[in-house]
Short mmCIF file of C-alpha atoms and ligand atoms in Angstrom, two decimals:
data_model
loop_
_atom_site.label_atom_id
_atom_site.label_comp_id
_atom_site.label_asym_id
_atom_site.label_seq_id
_atom_site.Cartn_x
_atom_site.Cartn_y
_atom_site.Cartn_z
CA MET Z 210 28.90 -23.29 -99.21
CA LYS Z 211 28.74 -25.40 -96.09
CA TYR Z 212 27.33 -28.92 -96.38
CA LYS Z 213 26.55 -31.11 -93.37
CA ILE Z 214 27.37 -34.77 -93.89
CA ALA Z 215 26.65 -37.51 -91.36
CA VAL Z 216 29.19 -40.32 -91.64
CA ILE Z 217 28.29 -43.85 -90.58
CA SER Z 218 31.48 -45.87 -90.91
CA GLY Z 219 29.85 -49.07 -89.68
CA ASP Z 220 31.56 -52.42 -89.38
CA GLY Z 221 34.19 -54.60 -91.05
CA ILE Z 222 35.92 -52.70 -93.85
CA GLY Z 223 33.47 -49.77 -93.29
CA PRO Z 224 35.86 -47.49 -91.35
CA GLU Z 225 38.70 -48.10 -93.84
CA ILE Z 226 36.68 -47.21 -96.91
CA THR Z 227 34.82 -44.24 -95.40
CA GLY Z 228 38.19 -43.01 -94.11
CA GLN Z 229 39.44 -42.73 -97.70
CA ALA Z 230 36.18 -41.12 -98.81
CA GLU Z 231 36.57 -38.52 -96.05
CA SER Z 232 40.02 -37.61 -97.37
CA VAL Z 233 38.50 -37.18 -100.82
CA LEU Z 234 35.80 -34.92 -99.38
CA SER Z 235 38.31 -32.76 -97.54
CA ARG Z 236 40.46 -32.30 -100.62
CA LEU Z 237 37.42 -31.61 -102.78
CA GLY Z 238 36.31 -28.95 -100.31
CA GLU Z 239 39.73 -27.26 -100.51
CA LEU Z 240 39.76 -27.35 -104.29
CA PHE Z 241 36.26 -26.00 -104.80
CA GLY Z 242 35.94 -23.78 -101.74
CA HIS Z 243 33.24 -25.74 -99.89
CA GLU Z 244 33.08 -26.78 -96.30
CA PHE Z 245 32.04 -30.41 -95.95
CA ALA Z 246 31.35 -30.65 -92.22
CA MET Z 247 31.39 -34.32 -91.24
CA THR Z 248 29.76 -35.71 -88.11
CA HIS Z 249 30.42 -39.34 -87.19
CA VAL Z 250 27.47 -41.33 -85.92
CA LEU Z 251 27.08 -44.99 -85.01
CA ALA Z 252 24.91 -47.62 -86.67
CA GLY Z 253 25.09 -51.38 -87.17
CA GLY Z 254 27.31 -53.58 -85.04
CA ALA Z 255 29.33 -50.59 -83.85
CA ALA Z 256 26.13 -49.12 -82.37
CA ILE Z 257 25.07 -52.46 -80.87
CA ASP Z 258 28.38 -52.61 -79.00
CA VAL Z 259 27.89 -49.15 -77.51
CA PHE Z 260 24.11 -48.70 -77.20
CA GLY Z 261 22.77 -52.26 -77.41
CA GLU Z 262 20.77 -51.40 -80.56
CA PRO Z 263 21.71 -51.09 -84.24
CA LEU Z 264 20.22 -47.64 -84.89
CA PRO Z 265 20.07 -45.31 -81.88
CA ASP Z 266 17.61 -42.39 -82.05
CA GLU Z 267 20.52 -40.00 -81.81
CA THR Z 268 21.92 -41.35 -85.10
CA VAL Z 269 18.58 -40.88 -86.84
CA GLU Z 270 18.27 -37.33 -85.51
CA ILE Z 271 21.76 -36.33 -86.66
CA CYS Z 272 21.17 -37.90 -90.07
CA LYS Z 273 17.89 -36.02 -90.45
CA GLU Z 274 19.61 -32.73 -89.61
CA SER Z 275 22.33 -33.38 -92.21
CA ASP Z 276 22.32 -32.62 -95.93
CA ALA Z 277 23.47 -36.14 -96.81
CA VAL Z 278 24.61 -39.37 -95.19
CA LEU Z 279 27.75 -41.29 -96.14
CA LEU Z 280 27.66 -44.93 -95.10
CA GLY Z 281 30.35 -47.63 -95.20
CA ALA Z 282 28.83 -51.03 -94.49
CA VAL Z 283 27.24 -52.82 -91.55
CA GLY Z 284 27.26 -56.37 -90.21
CA GLY Z 285 29.67 -59.11 -89.27
CA PRO Z 286 29.94 -62.54 -87.66
CA LYS Z 287 30.19 -61.01 -84.19
CA TRP Z 288 26.49 -60.05 -84.29
CA ASP Z 289 25.18 -63.01 -86.32
CA GLY Z 290 23.65 -64.64 -83.26
CA MET Z 291 21.51 -61.58 -82.38
CA PRO Z 292 17.73 -61.78 -82.79
CA GLY Z 293 16.58 -60.41 -86.19
CA HIS Z 294 15.44 -57.00 -84.97
CA LEU Z 295 18.74 -56.40 -83.18
CA ARG Z 296 21.07 -57.39 -86.02
CA PRO Z 297 23.23 -54.69 -87.65
CA GLU Z 298 21.25 -55.10 -90.89
CA ALA Z 299 18.03 -54.17 -89.07
CA GLY Z 300 19.67 -50.83 -88.29
CA LEU Z 301 20.30 -50.21 -91.97
CA LEU Z 302 16.71 -51.09 -92.88
CA LYS Z 303 15.40 -48.81 -90.12
CA LEU Z 304 17.58 -45.97 -91.39
CA ARG Z 305 16.21 -46.41 -94.93
CA LYS Z 306 12.66 -46.42 -93.55
CA SER Z 307 13.20 -43.49 -91.15
CA LEU Z 308 14.46 -41.31 -94.00
CA SER Z 309 11.82 -42.65 -96.47
CA LEU Z 310 14.55 -43.65 -98.92
CA TYR Z 311 12.36 -45.50 -101.37
CA ALA Z 312 14.51 -45.04 -104.48
CA ASN Z 313 17.82 -46.87 -104.57
CA LEU Z 314 19.97 -46.04 -107.60
CA ARG Z 315 22.71 -48.55 -108.32
CA PRO Z 316 24.66 -47.71 -111.48
CA ALA Z 317 26.72 -50.58 -112.88
CA ILE Z 318 29.34 -49.26 -115.27
CA LEU Z 319 32.07 -51.26 -116.94
CA TYR Z 320 35.11 -49.03 -117.24
CA ASP Z 321 37.02 -49.60 -120.43
CA VAL Z 322 40.29 -49.93 -118.51
CA LEU Z 323 38.75 -52.64 -116.35
CA LYS Z 324 37.32 -54.72 -119.14
CA ASP Z 325 39.68 -57.53 -118.22
CA ALA Z 326 38.05 -57.70 -114.79
CA CYS Z 327 34.72 -58.53 -116.45
CA PRO Z 328 34.13 -62.27 -116.20
CA LEU Z 329 32.04 -62.32 -119.40
CA ARG Z 330 33.34 -63.05 -122.89
CA ALA Z 331 34.81 -59.86 -124.39
CA ASP Z 332 32.40 -59.81 -127.37
CA LEU Z 333 29.42 -59.54 -124.99
CA VAL Z 334 30.59 -56.23 -123.55
CA VAL Z 335 32.10 -54.43 -126.54
CA GLY Z 336 31.85 -50.68 -125.92
CA GLY Z 337 31.34 -51.16 -122.19
CA LEU Z 338 28.24 -51.44 -120.02
CA ASP Z 339 26.10 -48.78 -118.40
CA ILE Z 340 23.15 -50.17 -116.46
CA LEU Z 341 21.16 -48.43 -113.74
CA VAL Z 342 19.37 -50.68 -111.28
CA MET Z 343 16.46 -48.73 -109.77
CA ARG Z 344 15.60 -50.76 -106.70
CA GLU Z 345 12.54 -50.09 -104.54
CA LEU Z 346 13.98 -49.77 -101.03
CA THR Z 347 11.36 -49.29 -98.34
CA GLY Z 348 8.70 -51.87 -99.20
CA GLY Z 349 8.15 -55.45 -100.23
CA ILE Z 350 9.25 -58.53 -98.35
CA TYR Z 351 11.96 -56.65 -96.45
CA PHE Z 352 9.31 -54.69 -94.57
CA GLY Z 353 6.21 -56.93 -94.80
CA GLU Z 354 4.66 -58.83 -91.94
CA LYS Z 355 6.99 -61.53 -90.70
CA GLY Z 356 6.97 -64.07 -87.93
CA ARG Z 357 7.10 -67.59 -86.63
CA ARG Z 358 4.16 -69.82 -85.89
CA THR Z 359 3.13 -73.42 -85.69
CA GLY Z 360 1.74 -74.78 -88.94
CA PRO Z 361 0.33 -78.20 -89.88
CA ASN Z 362 3.88 -79.58 -90.14
CA GLY Z 363 5.19 -77.94 -87.00
CA PRO Z 364 7.18 -74.73 -86.57
CA GLU Z 365 7.30 -72.43 -89.61
CA ALA Z 366 8.31 -68.86 -90.51
CA TYR Z 367 6.92 -66.34 -92.98
CA ASP Z 368 7.80 -63.01 -94.63
CA VAL Z 369 5.11 -61.25 -96.64
CA GLU Z 370 5.73 -59.50 -99.97
CA CYS Z 371 3.24 -56.63 -100.25
CA TYR Z 372 3.29 -53.54 -102.46
CA SER Z 373 0.82 -50.68 -102.55
CA GLU Z 374 0.05 -48.96 -105.85
CA MET Z 375 1.52 -45.79 -104.37
CA GLU Z 376 4.86 -47.50 -103.66
CA VAL Z 377 5.09 -48.96 -107.16
CA GLU Z 378 4.05 -45.74 -108.82
CA ARG Z 379 6.70 -43.56 -107.18
CA ILE Z 380 9.60 -45.93 -107.88
CA ALA Z 381 8.35 -46.41 -111.45
CA ARG Z 382 8.35 -42.63 -111.93
CA ALA Z 383 11.89 -42.47 -110.58
CA ALA Z 384 12.94 -45.10 -113.13
CA PHE Z 385 11.26 -43.38 -116.09
CA GLU Z 386 12.67 -40.00 -115.09
CA ALA Z 387 16.15 -41.51 -114.90
CA ALA Z 388 15.72 -43.26 -118.24
CA ARG Z 389 14.86 -39.92 -119.88
CA HIS Z 390 18.40 -38.76 -119.16
CA ARG Z 391 19.93 -42.02 -120.39
CA SER Z 392 19.13 -44.42 -123.24
CA LYS Z 393 15.36 -44.12 -122.70
CA LYS Z 394 14.60 -47.74 -121.92
CA VAL Z 395 13.10 -49.24 -118.76
CA THR Z 396 13.07 -52.98 -118.12
CA SER Z 397 10.62 -53.67 -115.31
CA VAL Z 398 11.54 -56.92 -113.59
CA ASP Z 399 8.86 -58.92 -111.78
CA LYS Z 400 7.48 -62.44 -111.31
CA ASN Z 401 4.08 -61.65 -112.73
CA ASN Z 402 3.49 -65.27 -113.84
CA VAL Z 403 3.35 -66.35 -110.18
CA LEU Z 404 3.04 -63.48 -107.71
CA GLU Z 405 -0.05 -61.32 -107.19
CA SER Z 406 2.17 -58.47 -105.93
CA SER Z 407 4.02 -58.65 -109.27
CA ARG Z 408 0.73 -58.47 -111.19
CA LEU Z 409 -0.11 -55.24 -109.38
CA TRP Z 410 3.48 -54.06 -109.97
CA ARG Z 411 3.15 -54.58 -113.72
CA GLU Z 412 -0.31 -52.93 -113.94
CA VAL Z 413 0.98 -49.82 -112.20
CA VAL Z 414 4.20 -49.66 -114.25
CA ILE Z 415 2.18 -49.84 -117.47
CA ARG Z 416 -0.06 -47.02 -116.26
CA VAL Z 417 2.90 -44.81 -115.30
CA ALA Z 418 4.58 -45.54 -118.64
CA ALA Z 419 1.75 -43.72 -120.42
CA ASP Z 420 3.20 -40.47 -119.05
CA TYR Z 421 6.58 -41.25 -120.62
CA PRO Z 422 5.91 -41.97 -124.30
CA ASP Z 423 9.54 -41.18 -125.11
CA VAL Z 424 10.75 -44.09 -122.96
CA THR Z 425 10.53 -47.71 -124.13
CA LEU Z 426 9.10 -50.09 -121.54
CA GLU Z 427 9.81 -53.79 -121.45
CA HIS Z 428 8.80 -56.39 -118.84
CA MET Z 429 10.93 -59.33 -117.80
CA PHE Z 430 10.54 -62.13 -115.29
CA VAL Z 431 13.22 -62.05 -112.65
CA ASP Z 432 14.61 -65.50 -113.47
CA ASN Z 433 15.00 -64.48 -117.10
CA ALA Z 434 16.55 -61.13 -116.06
CA ALA Z 435 19.18 -62.97 -114.01
CA MET Z 436 20.00 -65.01 -117.10
CA GLN Z 437 19.91 -62.08 -119.55
CA LEU Z 438 22.31 -60.08 -117.39
CA VAL Z 439 25.04 -62.58 -118.17
CA ARG Z 440 23.81 -63.60 -121.63
CA ASN Z 441 23.39 -60.12 -123.13
CA PRO Z 442 23.93 -57.35 -120.57
CA LYS Z 443 24.06 -54.63 -123.23
CA GLN Z 444 20.28 -54.87 -123.74
CA PHE Z 445 19.69 -53.12 -120.37
CA ASP Z 446 19.47 -49.42 -119.63
CA VAL Z 447 17.34 -48.91 -116.49
CA ILE Z 448 16.25 -52.00 -114.56
CA LEU Z 449 13.21 -51.16 -112.43
CA THR Z 450 12.51 -53.69 -109.72
CA SER Z 451 11.38 -54.54 -106.20
CA ASN Z 452 13.42 -54.48 -103.05
CA ILE Z 453 14.46 -58.13 -102.96
CA PHE Z 454 14.86 -58.65 -106.72
CA GLY Z 455 16.93 -55.44 -106.82
CA ASP Z 456 19.14 -56.65 -104.00
CA ILE Z 457 19.96 -59.79 -105.95
CA LEU Z 458 20.20 -58.34 -109.45
CA SER Z 459 22.40 -55.44 -108.36
CA ASP Z 460 24.99 -57.84 -106.97
CA GLU Z 461 24.88 -59.72 -110.25
CA ALA Z 462 25.13 -56.52 -112.29
CA SER Z 463 28.12 -55.42 -110.23
CA MET Z 464 30.00 -58.63 -110.88
CA VAL Z 465 29.28 -58.35 -114.58
CA THR Z 466 31.07 -55.01 -114.52
CA GLY Z 467 34.13 -56.51 -112.92
CA SER Z 468 33.89 -56.16 -109.18
CA ILE Z 469 31.42 -55.47 -106.43
CA GLY Z 470 34.13 -53.17 -105.07
CA MET Z 471 33.37 -50.61 -107.79
CA LEU Z 472 29.62 -50.01 -107.40
CA PRO Z 473 28.26 -46.94 -105.60
CA SER Z 474 24.65 -46.24 -104.72
CA ALA Z 475 22.33 -43.42 -103.78
CA SER Z 476 19.16 -43.92 -101.75
CA LEU Z 477 16.78 -41.03 -102.18
CA SER Z 478 13.52 -39.95 -100.62
CA GLY Z 479 11.80 -37.32 -102.71
CA THR Z 480 10.38 -35.86 -99.47
CA GLY Z 481 13.30 -33.60 -98.66
CA MET Z 482 14.96 -36.07 -96.28
CA PRO Z 483 18.72 -36.45 -96.81
CA GLY Z 484 19.84 -39.30 -99.05
CA VAL Z 485 22.18 -42.10 -98.02
CA TYR Z 486 25.22 -42.70 -100.21
CA GLU Z 487 26.95 -46.05 -99.82
CA PRO Z 488 28.83 -48.73 -101.73
CA ILE Z 489 26.59 -51.68 -102.62
CA HIS Z 490 29.04 -54.18 -101.16
CA GLY Z 491 28.95 -55.38 -97.59
CA SER Z 492 31.30 -55.16 -94.64
CA ALA Z 493 33.60 -57.97 -95.89
CA PRO Z 494 34.70 -59.09 -92.40
CA ASP Z 495 37.21 -61.53 -93.92
CA ILE Z 496 39.40 -58.70 -95.21
CA ALA Z 497 38.59 -56.07 -92.56
CA GLY Z 498 41.53 -54.20 -91.07
CA LYS Z 499 43.96 -55.61 -93.64
CA ASP Z 500 44.16 -52.62 -95.98
CA LEU Z 501 42.83 -54.80 -98.81
CA ALA Z 502 39.39 -53.31 -99.49
CA ASN Z 503 38.70 -51.29 -102.62
CA PRO Z 504 37.58 -47.78 -101.56
CA ILE Z 505 36.39 -46.84 -105.06
CA ALA Z 506 32.70 -47.79 -104.59
CA THR Z 507 32.56 -45.50 -101.56
CA ILE Z 508 34.43 -42.70 -103.30
CA LEU Z 509 32.09 -42.97 -106.31
CA SER Z 510 29.17 -42.79 -103.87
CA LEU Z 511 30.48 -39.32 -103.01
CA SER Z 512 30.24 -38.41 -106.65
CA MET Z 513 26.56 -39.45 -106.55
CA MET Z 514 26.18 -37.34 -103.40
CA MET Z 515 27.60 -34.28 -105.18
CA ARG Z 516 25.12 -34.74 -108.04
CA HIS Z 517 21.97 -35.78 -106.21
CA ALA Z 518 22.25 -34.05 -102.85
CA PHE Z 519 24.06 -30.84 -103.75
CA THR Z 520 23.75 -30.50 -107.56
CA LEU Z 521 27.52 -29.96 -107.66
CA GLU Z 522 28.11 -31.37 -111.13
CA GLN Z 523 31.70 -30.16 -111.51
CA GLU Z 524 32.70 -31.62 -108.16
CA ALA Z 525 31.08 -34.94 -109.12
CA ALA Z 526 32.90 -34.94 -112.44
CA ALA Z 527 36.18 -34.17 -110.66
CA ILE Z 528 35.77 -37.29 -108.51
CA ASP Z 529 34.85 -39.46 -111.51
CA ARG Z 530 37.85 -38.14 -113.43
CA ALA Z 531 40.27 -38.75 -110.56
CA VAL Z 532 39.08 -42.36 -110.23
CA SER Z 533 39.38 -42.97 -113.97
CA GLU Z 534 42.82 -41.41 -114.07
CA VAL Z 535 44.15 -43.64 -111.29
CA LEU Z 536 42.67 -46.72 -112.95
CA GLU Z 537 44.07 -45.69 -116.31
CA ALA Z 538 47.49 -45.29 -114.71
CA GLY Z 539 47.21 -48.99 -113.87
CA TRP Z 540 46.67 -48.86 -110.11
CA ARG Z 541 44.56 -51.78 -108.84
CA THR Z 542 43.30 -53.14 -105.57
CA GLY Z 543 43.22 -56.96 -105.40
CA ASP Z 544 39.57 -57.29 -106.45
CA ILE Z 545 40.11 -55.59 -109.81
CA ALA Z 546 43.63 -56.84 -110.59
CA LYS Z 547 44.44 -59.39 -113.24
CA PRO Z 548 46.13 -62.52 -111.95
CA GLY Z 549 49.77 -61.73 -111.21
CA GLU Z 550 49.24 -57.96 -111.52
CA ARG Z 551 50.77 -55.72 -108.85
CA THR Z 552 48.19 -54.47 -106.35
CA ILE Z 553 47.95 -51.61 -103.88
CA GLY Z 554 46.00 -51.32 -100.62
CA THR Z 555 42.98 -49.30 -99.51
CA LYS Z 556 45.05 -46.38 -98.23
CA GLU Z 557 47.27 -46.07 -101.26
CA MET Z 558 44.30 -46.23 -103.62
CA GLY Z 559 42.60 -43.49 -101.59
CA ARG Z 560 45.73 -41.35 -101.50
CA ARG Z 561 46.25 -41.67 -105.26
CA ILE Z 562 42.68 -40.61 -105.96
CA VAL Z 563 43.04 -37.63 -103.61
CA GLU Z 564 46.22 -36.62 -105.44
CA ALA Z 565 44.53 -36.97 -108.82
CA LEU Z 566 41.69 -34.61 -107.85
CA LYS Z 567 41.73 -31.42 -109.87
CA ARG Z 568 39.39 -28.53 -110.36
C1 IPM W 747 22.38 -54.14 -99.77
C2 IPM W 747 22.65 -55.12 -98.65
C3 IPM W 747 21.54 -54.95 -97.61
C4 IPM W 747 20.21 -55.29 -98.27
C5 IPM W 747 21.74 -55.77 -96.31
C6 IPM W 747 23.08 -55.47 -95.67
C7 IPM W 747 20.63 -55.58 -95.34
O1 IPM W 747 22.73 -56.40 -99.14
O2 IPM W 747 22.33 -52.92 -99.50
O3 IPM W 747 22.26 -54.60 -100.91
O4 IPM W 747 19.83 -56.46 -98.35
O5 IPM W 747 19.54 -54.36 -98.71
MG1 MG W 748 22.71 -56.54 -101.26
#
């Protein structure tokens, strides 16, 4: 089969990590007899430099015509001074919106071989961790009305958190569906004791839950969830939450599993638009171009692409196996190494995973 993949390398470490993922794709294609046709398009700071805007129409068009989008990371100090709507991050948000990618799946898994990278006490993570953060991605405060004005105390700024029942319902369904294939528990995270939008969120989640009697539903305030993630992370299966709470909790969940350099993500639409597959970490400008970044989150995002975009389960499993094998053999990038342990760079990690790929 031929699969069309748009590749947005982006900024900072983006090109280094997508470069390794591309090698994995090519090898996977050879092994399984697929053609993964990759088209490079610009977004983020790289697009600002060429087109003066973070998400050119041409990029959106090519992404829409593709079967899936692989993304590195966007942003960096070079563009920090730009007005909000022209920052690299605005390009990413526009891409999510243009493709209607409302469901953001962020699995946080603690690999047994990496348990020493987990900053929590060993007895808290016995048997590993397997949490799925289901983050709403095209609504809430990220996309609400925003602006500057003069208030009673002078200049002020505002960003509005607003959710429609429709938006909550569809992400809730995505969470319950996912939970059905896992440990059948959804923890819906909100701030229902303070926010009206959270009260609507909870009402809708409870209503949707009636269609999933086989799944246990629990509600948790976001401040408590942040605490519980480090106090007793094993209580979580699927965490269902809003755009901004999901942004924050997924970073926390990633660190609990050892390193932000390990977490992939899939952003899906449900309307037939191609999904975006990207690591949850950022562009890490401080280590860009130094061959230090961990390419595993990006490579594991390909495994999510195989499963969700192409239903190629064997190919996905082959990627997962290759990553595990390389980790089990003791190879580590700096972010997942124990103090004093020998480390390898981005390229070598990528090459070793490519070599470990098997049918
Ligand atoms: C993420 C990132 C983005 C977000 C930024 C880069 C806009 O932090 O994907 O988690 O806030 O969604
Ligand atoms: Mg984030």
